[in-house]
PDB file of C-alpha atoms in Angstrom:
ATOM      1  CA  GLY A1440      -7.019 -84.480 -42.868  1.00  0.00           C
ATOM      2  CA  ASP A1441      -4.276 -81.690 -42.888  1.00  0.00           C
ATOM      3  CA  SER A1442      -2.814 -80.603 -45.583  1.00  0.00           C
ATOM      4  CA  VAL A1443      -1.119 -78.254 -48.109  1.00  0.00           C
ATOM      5  CA  THR A1444      -0.716 -76.375 -51.752  1.00  0.00           C
ATOM      6  CA  GLN A1445       1.287 -74.876 -53.226  1.00  0.00           C
ATOM      7  CA  MET A1446       1.136 -73.780 -57.080  1.00  0.00           C
ATOM      8  CA  GLU A1447       3.287 -76.235 -59.360  1.00  0.00           C
ATOM      9  CA  GLY A1448       6.972 -74.362 -60.712  1.00  0.00           C
ATOM     10  CA  PRO A1449       9.299 -74.562 -62.013  1.00  0.00           C
ATOM     11  CA  VAL A1450       9.421 -70.620 -62.254  1.00  0.00           C
ATOM     12  CA  THR A1451      11.522 -68.826 -63.036  1.00  0.00           C
ATOM     13  CA  LEU A1452      12.310 -64.929 -63.468  1.00  0.00           C
ATOM     14  CA  SER A1453      14.248 -62.433 -64.512  1.00  0.00           C
ATOM     15  CA  GLU A1454      16.618 -60.615 -61.468  1.00  0.00           C
ATOM     16  CA  GLU A1455      14.128 -57.759 -59.615  1.00  0.00           C
ATOM     17  CA  ALA A1456      11.214 -59.440 -61.184  1.00  0.00           C
ATOM     18  CA  PHE A1457       8.230 -59.651 -58.372  1.00  0.00           C
ATOM     19  CA  LEU A1458       7.827 -63.246 -57.044  1.00  0.00           C
ATOM     20  CA  THR A1459       4.176 -64.953 -55.664  1.00  0.00           C
ATOM     21  CA  ILE A1460       4.092 -68.712 -55.149  1.00  0.00           C
ATOM     22  CA  ASN A1461       0.617 -69.226 -53.443  1.00  0.00           C
ATOM     23  CA  CYS A1462      -0.182 -71.716 -51.053  1.00  0.00           C
ATOM     24  CA  THR A1463      -3.191 -72.680 -49.723  1.00  0.00           C
ATOM     25  CA  TYR A1464      -3.430 -74.742 -46.983  1.00  0.00           C
ATOM     26  CA  THR A1465      -6.787 -77.518 -45.150  1.00  0.00           C
ATOM     27  CA  ALA A1466      -6.722 -77.526 -41.583  1.00  0.00           C
ATOM     28  CA  THR A1467      -8.696 -78.032 -38.226  1.00  0.00           C
ATOM     29  CA  GLY A1468      -8.277 -75.376 -35.941  1.00  0.00           C
ATOM     30  CA  TYR A1469      -5.669 -72.710 -36.748  1.00  0.00           C
ATOM     31  CA  PRO A1470      -2.433 -74.038 -37.191  1.00  0.00           C
ATOM     32  CA  SER A1471       0.860 -72.386 -37.094  1.00  0.00           C
ATOM     33  CA  LEU A1472       2.297 -71.588 -41.223  1.00  0.00           C
ATOM     34  CA  PHE A1473       5.750 -71.654 -42.405  1.00  0.00           C
ATOM     35  CA  TRP A1474       8.192 -71.299 -45.592  1.00  0.00           C
ATOM     36  CA  TYR A1475      11.232 -72.839 -45.440  1.00  0.00           C
ATOM     37  CA  VAL A1476      13.503 -72.779 -48.575  1.00  0.00           C
ATOM     38  CA  GLN A1477      15.984 -75.783 -50.389  1.00  0.00           C
ATOM     39  CA  TYR A1478      19.009 -74.572 -51.908  1.00  0.00           C
ATOM     40  CA  PRO A1479      20.697 -77.913 -53.921  1.00  0.00           C
ATOM     41  CA  GLY A1480      22.345 -80.289 -51.583  1.00  0.00           C
ATOM     42  CA  GLU A1481      21.003 -78.819 -48.383  1.00  0.00           C
ATOM     43  CA  GLY A1482      18.548 -79.178 -45.576  1.00  0.00           C
ATOM     44  CA  LEU A1483      15.765 -76.926 -45.532  1.00  0.00           C
ATOM     45  CA  GLN A1484      15.608 -74.076 -43.898  1.00  0.00           C
ATOM     46  CA  LEU A1485      13.456 -71.856 -42.401  1.00  0.00           C
ATOM     47  CA  LEU A1486      12.281 -68.739 -43.873  1.00  0.00           C
ATOM     48  CA  LEU A1487       9.629 -67.332 -42.126  1.00  0.00           C
ATOM     49  CA  LYS A1488       6.151 -67.987 -40.141  1.00  0.00           C
ATOM     50  CA  ALA A1489       3.524 -66.961 -38.861  1.00  0.00           C
ATOM     51  CA  THR A1490       1.220 -67.756 -35.672  1.00  0.00           C
ATOM     52  CA  LYS A1491      -2.445 -66.538 -36.225  1.00  0.00           C
ATOM     53  CA  ALA A1492      -4.180 -65.100 -38.793  1.00  0.00           C
ATOM     54  CA  ASP A1493      -3.601 -61.320 -39.744  1.00  0.00           C
ATOM     55  CA  ASP A1494       0.280 -62.275 -38.720  1.00  0.00           C
ATOM     56  CA  LYS A1495       2.099 -61.153 -41.386  1.00  0.00           C
ATOM     57  CA  GLY A1496       5.603 -63.115 -41.409  1.00  0.00           C
ATOM     58  CA  SER A1497       8.933 -61.495 -42.764  1.00  0.00           C
ATOM     59  CA  ASN A1498      12.658 -61.899 -43.679  1.00  0.00           C
ATOM     60  CA  LYS A1499      15.509 -61.079 -45.947  1.00  0.00           C
ATOM     61  CA  GLY A1500      12.914 -59.321 -47.845  1.00  0.00           C
ATOM     62  CA  PHE A1501      10.018 -62.109 -48.452  1.00  0.00           C
ATOM     63  CA  GLU A1502       6.732 -61.833 -47.200  1.00  0.00           C
ATOM     64  CA  ALA A1503       3.694 -63.913 -46.513  1.00  0.00           C
ATOM     65  CA  THR A1504      -0.074 -63.439 -44.832  1.00  0.00           C
ATOM     66  CA  TYR A1505      -2.171 -66.066 -43.111  1.00  0.00           C
ATOM     67  CA  ARG A1506      -5.306 -64.856 -44.508  1.00  0.00           C
ATOM     68  CA  LYS A1507      -7.439 -67.181 -42.668  1.00  0.00           C
ATOM     69  CA  GLU A1508     -10.757 -66.850 -44.579  1.00  0.00           C
ATOM     70  CA  THR A1509      -9.044 -67.540 -48.188  1.00  0.00           C
ATOM     71  CA  THR A1510      -7.023 -69.464 -46.177  1.00  0.00           C
ATOM     72  CA  SER A1511      -3.876 -68.823 -47.666  1.00  0.00           C
ATOM     73  CA  PHE A1512      -0.338 -67.819 -47.322  1.00  0.00           C
ATOM     74  CA  HIS A1513       1.110 -66.662 -50.615  1.00  0.00           C
ATOM     75  CA  LEU A1514       5.318 -66.275 -50.213  1.00  0.00           C
ATOM     76  CA  GLU A1515       5.836 -62.211 -52.128  1.00  0.00           C
ATOM     77  CA  LYS A1516       8.619 -60.789 -52.986  1.00  0.00           C
ATOM     78  CA  GLY A1517       9.921 -57.267 -54.946  1.00  0.00           C
ATOM     79  CA  SER A1518      12.615 -57.742 -56.466  1.00  0.00           C
ATOM     80  CA  VAL A1519      14.267 -61.562 -56.733  1.00  0.00           C
ATOM     81  CA  GLN A1520      17.857 -61.527 -56.768  1.00  0.00           C
ATOM     82  CA  VAL A1521      20.065 -64.768 -58.615  1.00  0.00           C
ATOM     83  CA  SER A1522      20.594 -65.935 -54.971  1.00  0.00           C
ATOM     84  CA  ASP A1523      17.287 -66.352 -54.237  1.00  0.00           C
ATOM     85  CA  SER A1524      17.243 -69.530 -56.811  1.00  0.00           C
ATOM     86  CA  ALA A1525      15.586 -72.174 -54.446  1.00  0.00           C
ATOM     87  CA  VAL A1526      13.188 -75.027 -54.150  1.00  0.00           C
ATOM     88  CA  TYR A1527      10.210 -72.918 -51.618  1.00  0.00           C
ATOM     89  CA  PHE A1528       8.276 -75.371 -49.134  1.00  0.00           C
ATOM     90  CA  CYS A1529       4.973 -74.018 -47.390  1.00  0.00           C
ATOM     91  CA  ALA A1530       4.003 -76.347 -44.527  1.00  0.00           C
ATOM     92  CA  LEU A1531       1.565 -75.950 -41.619  1.00  0.00           C
ATOM     93  CA  SER A1532       1.554 -77.684 -38.216  1.00  0.00           C
ATOM     94  CA  GLY A1533      -0.976 -79.406 -36.966  1.00  0.00           C
ATOM     95  CA  ARG A1534      -2.684 -78.846 -33.668  1.00  0.00           C
ATOM     96  CA  GLY A1535      -4.809 -81.703 -31.107  1.00  0.00           C
ATOM     97  CA  SER A1536      -3.619 -85.322 -32.196  1.00  0.00           C
ATOM     98  CA  THR A1537      -0.916 -83.758 -35.109  1.00  0.00           C
ATOM     99  CA  LEU A1538       0.183 -81.811 -32.805  1.00  0.00           C
ATOM    100  CA  GLY A1539       4.172 -81.781 -33.534  1.00  0.00           C
ATOM    101  CA  ARG A1540       3.927 -82.520 -37.010  1.00  0.00           C
ATOM    102  CA  LEU A1541       4.458 -80.582 -39.971  1.00  0.00           C
ATOM    103  CA  TYR A1542       2.545 -81.295 -43.310  1.00  0.00           C
ATOM    104  CA  PHE A1543       4.132 -79.495 -46.278  1.00  0.00           C
ATOM    105  CA  GLY A1544       3.626 -78.130 -49.637  1.00  0.00           C
ATOM    106  CA  ARG A1545       5.282 -80.423 -52.345  1.00  0.00           C
ATOM    107  CA  GLY A1546       7.818 -77.631 -53.286  1.00  0.00           C
ATOM    108  CA  THR A1547       8.275 -75.068 -56.121  1.00  0.00           C
ATOM    109  CA  GLN A1548      11.528 -74.367 -58.049  1.00  0.00           C
ATOM    110  CA  LEU A1549      13.031 -71.283 -58.455  1.00  0.00           C
ATOM    111  CA  THR A1550      15.416 -70.313 -61.054  1.00  0.00           C
ATOM    112  CA  VAL A1551      16.223 -66.404 -61.128  1.00  0.00           C
ATOM    113  CA  TRP A1552      18.284 -65.481 -64.097  1.00  0.00           C
ATOM    114  CA  PRO A1553      20.986 -62.213 -64.456  1.00  0.00           C
TER     115      PRO A1553
ATOM    116  CA  ASP B 165      27.283 -73.693 -33.213  1.00  0.00           C
ATOM    117  CA  GLY B 166      24.164 -75.922 -32.232  1.00  0.00           C
ATOM    118  CA  GLY B 167      22.461 -78.267 -35.023  1.00  0.00           C
ATOM    119  CA  ILE B 168      21.839 -81.353 -36.702  1.00  0.00           C
ATOM    120  CA  THR B 169      24.296 -83.511 -38.514  1.00  0.00           C
ATOM    121  CA  GLN B 170      23.238 -86.161 -40.268  1.00  0.00           C
ATOM    122  CA  SER B 171      26.111 -88.637 -41.748  1.00  0.00           C
ATOM    123  CA  PRO B 172      27.254 -89.712 -44.400  1.00  0.00           C
ATOM    124  CA  LYS B 173      26.328 -87.380 -46.951  1.00  0.00           C
ATOM    125  CA  TYR B 174      26.368 -89.855 -49.231  1.00  0.00           C
ATOM    126  CA  LEU B 175      25.333 -93.431 -48.973  1.00  0.00           C
ATOM    127  CA  PHE B 176      25.576 -96.734 -50.929  1.00  0.00           C
ATOM    128  CA  ARG B 177      23.258 -99.271 -50.377  1.00  0.00           C
ATOM    129  CA  LYS B 178      24.075-103.531 -52.148  1.00  0.00           C
ATOM    130  CA  GLU B 179      20.241-105.566 -53.275  1.00  0.00           C
ATOM    131  CA  GLY B 180      19.337-107.533 -49.556  1.00  0.00           C
ATOM    132  CA  GLN B 181      21.842-105.281 -47.126  1.00  0.00           C
ATOM    133  CA  ASN B 182      20.464-103.188 -44.112  1.00  0.00           C
ATOM    134  CA  VAL B 183      21.855 -98.681 -44.021  1.00  0.00           C
ATOM    135  CA  THR B 184      21.730 -96.979 -40.945  1.00  0.00           C
ATOM    136  CA  LEU B 185      21.540 -93.059 -41.202  1.00  0.00           C
ATOM    137  CA  SER B 186      22.945 -91.008 -38.174  1.00  0.00           C
ATOM    138  CA  CYS B 187      21.661 -88.032 -37.066  1.00  0.00           C
ATOM    139  CA  GLU B 188      22.461 -86.431 -33.703  1.00  0.00           C
ATOM    140  CA  GLN B 189      21.659 -82.631 -32.523  1.00  0.00           C
ATOM    141  CA  ASN B 190      23.103 -80.924 -30.075  1.00  0.00           C
ATOM    142  CA  LEU B 191      20.048 -78.221 -29.228  1.00  0.00           C
ATOM    143  CA  ASN B 192      19.051 -80.090 -26.629  1.00  0.00           C
ATOM    144  CA  HIS B 193      15.009 -80.583 -28.618  1.00  0.00           C
ATOM    145  CA  ASP B 194      12.879 -83.109 -27.200  1.00  0.00           C
ATOM    146  CA  ALA B 195      11.352 -84.083 -30.917  1.00  0.00           C
ATOM    147  CA  MET B 196      13.047 -85.340 -33.643  1.00  0.00           C
ATOM    148  CA  TYR B 197      11.591 -86.904 -37.635  1.00  0.00           C
ATOM    149  CA  TRP B 198      13.282 -88.516 -40.356  1.00  0.00           C
ATOM    150  CA  TYR B 199      11.767 -87.741 -43.398  1.00  0.00           C
ATOM    151  CA  ARG B 200      12.023 -88.849 -47.142  1.00  0.00           C
ATOM    152  CA  GLN B 201      11.552 -85.930 -50.124  1.00  0.00           C
ATOM    153  CA  ASP B 202      11.555 -87.453 -53.703  1.00  0.00           C
ATOM    154  CA  PRO B 203      11.656 -85.239 -57.240  1.00  0.00           C
ATOM    155  CA  GLY B 204       8.197 -83.782 -56.754  1.00  0.00           C
ATOM    156  CA  GLN B 205       6.875 -84.510 -54.278  1.00  0.00           C
ATOM    157  CA  GLY B 206       7.736 -82.604 -50.983  1.00  0.00           C
ATOM    158  CA  LEU B 207       8.861 -84.045 -48.039  1.00  0.00           C
ATOM    159  CA  ARG B 208       7.251 -87.323 -46.845  1.00  0.00           C
ATOM    160  CA  LEU B 209       7.003 -88.263 -42.366  1.00  0.00           C
ATOM    161  CA  ILE B 210       8.863 -91.959 -42.043  1.00  0.00           C
ATOM    162  CA  TYR B 211       8.980 -91.715 -38.231  1.00  0.00           C
ATOM    163  CA  TYR B 212       8.733 -89.172 -35.488  1.00  0.00           C
ATOM    164  CA  SER B 213      10.025 -88.780 -31.767  1.00  0.00           C
ATOM    165  CA  GLN B 214       8.642 -86.724 -29.465  1.00  0.00           C
ATOM    166  CA  ILE B 215      10.764 -88.058 -26.480  1.00  0.00           C
ATOM    167  CA  VAL B 216      13.538 -90.303 -25.493  1.00  0.00           C
ATOM    168  CA  ASN B 217      12.503 -94.427 -25.361  1.00  0.00           C
ATOM    169  CA  ASP B 218       9.219 -93.831 -27.653  1.00  0.00           C
ATOM    170  CA  PHE B 219       9.004 -92.887 -31.318  1.00  0.00           C
ATOM    171  CA  GLN B 220       5.885 -93.220 -33.646  1.00  0.00           C
ATOM    172  CA  LYS B 221       5.343 -94.724 -37.377  1.00  0.00           C
ATOM    173  CA  GLY B 222       4.692 -91.593 -39.604  1.00  0.00           C
ATOM    174  CA  ASP B 223       3.384 -91.958 -43.147  1.00  0.00           C
ATOM    175  CA  ILE B 224       5.539 -94.129 -44.836  1.00  0.00           C
ATOM    176  CA  ALA B 225       7.017 -96.158 -42.004  1.00  0.00           C
ATOM    177  CA  GLU B 226       7.159 -99.072 -43.784  1.00  0.00           C
ATOM    178  CA  GLY B 227      10.331-100.469 -44.241  1.00  0.00           C
ATOM    179  CA  TYR B 228      12.477 -98.476 -42.412  1.00  0.00           C
ATOM    180  CA  SER B 229      13.213 -98.976 -38.075  1.00  0.00           C
ATOM    181  CA  VAL B 230      14.012 -96.101 -35.865  1.00  0.00           C
ATOM    182  CA  SER B 231      15.558 -96.588 -32.298  1.00  0.00           C
ATOM    183  CA  ARG B 232      15.344 -93.172 -30.030  1.00  0.00           C
ATOM    184  CA  GLU B 233      18.133 -94.388 -26.464  1.00  0.00           C
ATOM    185  CA  LYS B 234      19.500 -90.773 -26.438  1.00  0.00           C
ATOM    186  CA  LYS B 235      17.758 -87.683 -26.730  1.00  0.00           C
ATOM    187  CA  GLU B 236      20.516 -86.350 -29.189  1.00  0.00           C
ATOM    188  CA  SER B 237      20.878 -89.298 -31.785  1.00  0.00           C
ATOM    189  CA  PHE B 238      17.899 -90.338 -33.442  1.00  0.00           C
ATOM    190  CA  PRO B 239      19.400 -93.082 -36.063  1.00  0.00           C
ATOM    191  CA  LEU B 240      17.170 -94.531 -38.967  1.00  0.00           C
ATOM    192  CA  THR B 241      17.647 -98.028 -40.625  1.00  0.00           C
ATOM    193  CA  VAL B 242      16.968 -98.622 -44.125  1.00  0.00           C
ATOM    194  CA  THR B 243      15.977-102.066 -44.192  1.00  0.00           C
ATOM    195  CA  SER B 244      15.740-104.874 -47.064  1.00  0.00           C
ATOM    196  CA  ALA B 245      12.522-104.521 -46.696  1.00  0.00           C
ATOM    197  CA  GLN B 246      12.405-101.241 -48.364  1.00  0.00           C
ATOM    198  CA  LYS B 247      12.321-102.317 -51.750  1.00  0.00           C
ATOM    199  CA  ASN B 248      12.396 -98.334 -53.409  1.00  0.00           C
ATOM    200  CA  PRO B 249      15.112 -96.387 -50.960  1.00  0.00           C
ATOM    201  CA  THR B 250      16.900 -94.588 -53.405  1.00  0.00           C
ATOM    202  CA  ALA B 251      16.066 -91.165 -52.207  1.00  0.00           C
ATOM    203  CA  PHE B 252      17.457 -87.762 -49.929  1.00  0.00           C
ATOM    204  CA  TYR B 253      17.059 -88.574 -46.336  1.00  0.00           C
ATOM    205  CA  LEU B 254      16.306 -84.951 -43.977  1.00  0.00           C
ATOM    206  CA  CYS B 255      16.202 -85.943 -39.544  1.00  0.00           C
ATOM    207  CA  ALA B 256      15.130 -81.807 -38.197  1.00  0.00           C
ATOM    208  CA  SER B 257      14.169 -81.515 -34.220  1.00  0.00           C
ATOM    209  CA  THR B 258      12.435 -79.595 -32.417  1.00  0.00           C
ATOM    210  CA  GLY B 259      11.974 -78.337 -29.079  1.00  0.00           C
ATOM    211  CA  ALA B 260       8.329 -76.939 -29.116  1.00  0.00           C
ATOM    212  CA  LEU B 261       5.771 -79.088 -30.898  1.00  0.00           C
ATOM    213  CA  ASN B 262       3.852 -75.622 -32.226  1.00  0.00           C
ATOM    214  CA  GLN B 263       7.292 -74.400 -33.313  1.00  0.00           C
ATOM    215  CA  PRO B 264       9.469 -74.501 -36.767  1.00  0.00           C
ATOM    216  CA  GLN B 265      11.910 -77.738 -37.366  1.00  0.00           C
ATOM    217  CA  HIS B 266      15.310 -77.422 -37.439  1.00  0.00           C
ATOM    218  CA  PHE B 267      17.250 -80.042 -40.573  1.00  0.00           C
ATOM    219  CA  GLY B 268      20.524 -81.506 -41.127  1.00  0.00           C
ATOM    220  CA  ASP B 269      21.632 -81.343 -44.463  1.00  0.00           C
ATOM    221  CA  GLY B 270      20.663 -84.771 -45.155  1.00  0.00           C
ATOM    222  CA  THR B 271      21.720 -88.220 -46.511  1.00  0.00           C
ATOM    223  CA  ARG B 272      21.143 -89.247 -50.308  1.00  0.00           C
ATOM    224  CA  LEU B 273      20.958 -92.675 -50.372  1.00  0.00           C
ATOM    225  CA  SER B 274      21.732 -94.902 -53.925  1.00  0.00           C
ATOM    226  CA  ILE B 275      21.178 -98.352 -54.280  1.00  0.00           C
ATOM    227  CA  LEU B 276      24.304 -99.865 -56.158  1.00  0.00           C
TER     228      LEU B 276
END
């Protein structure tokens, strides 16, 4: 079935460091892919999305490219800030009989120190 | 502003009690979802509804029940049959099934 695997956390970086959070997926067909961010005590917010192969989603300096050949959607940011500290979730949307469902990775906790 | 409202933010349950978590949206979305979040386990789908008066079980429906009598409302009842209900519960909605879901701010349920 459909699933998402994210790199284990926690990830701890200094301010202005480069960030990569790996995400790979297993799915039938060509799902849409998403990154969500969760700040402490809050719900999830959509960070970026990509709906087809080679699409690049971007928002607030974060980027991720839909790579069909490697079934990956890695999240990157060139220079992180303290305010980026949060939990990041990779997700894919189901197709066919699972249309309407989202499948989430386990989340990666990011802490950025000044 | 349109959005999803979950209430209460914190909820306490005694042993043997049923409790109901509220989820209301004014986004005019057809589909609504309930997730359970435990530390280190990501989000797990409890129930979802793609249209009024219809809903389907997700991956961990045992011990939970829902209703969808109105488009804007999708309450979740945690019954006494749910033996480990302590968790963070998130409600979400979407206007199209291949589009992102919008989330509420969650309800944290604890056992007294």
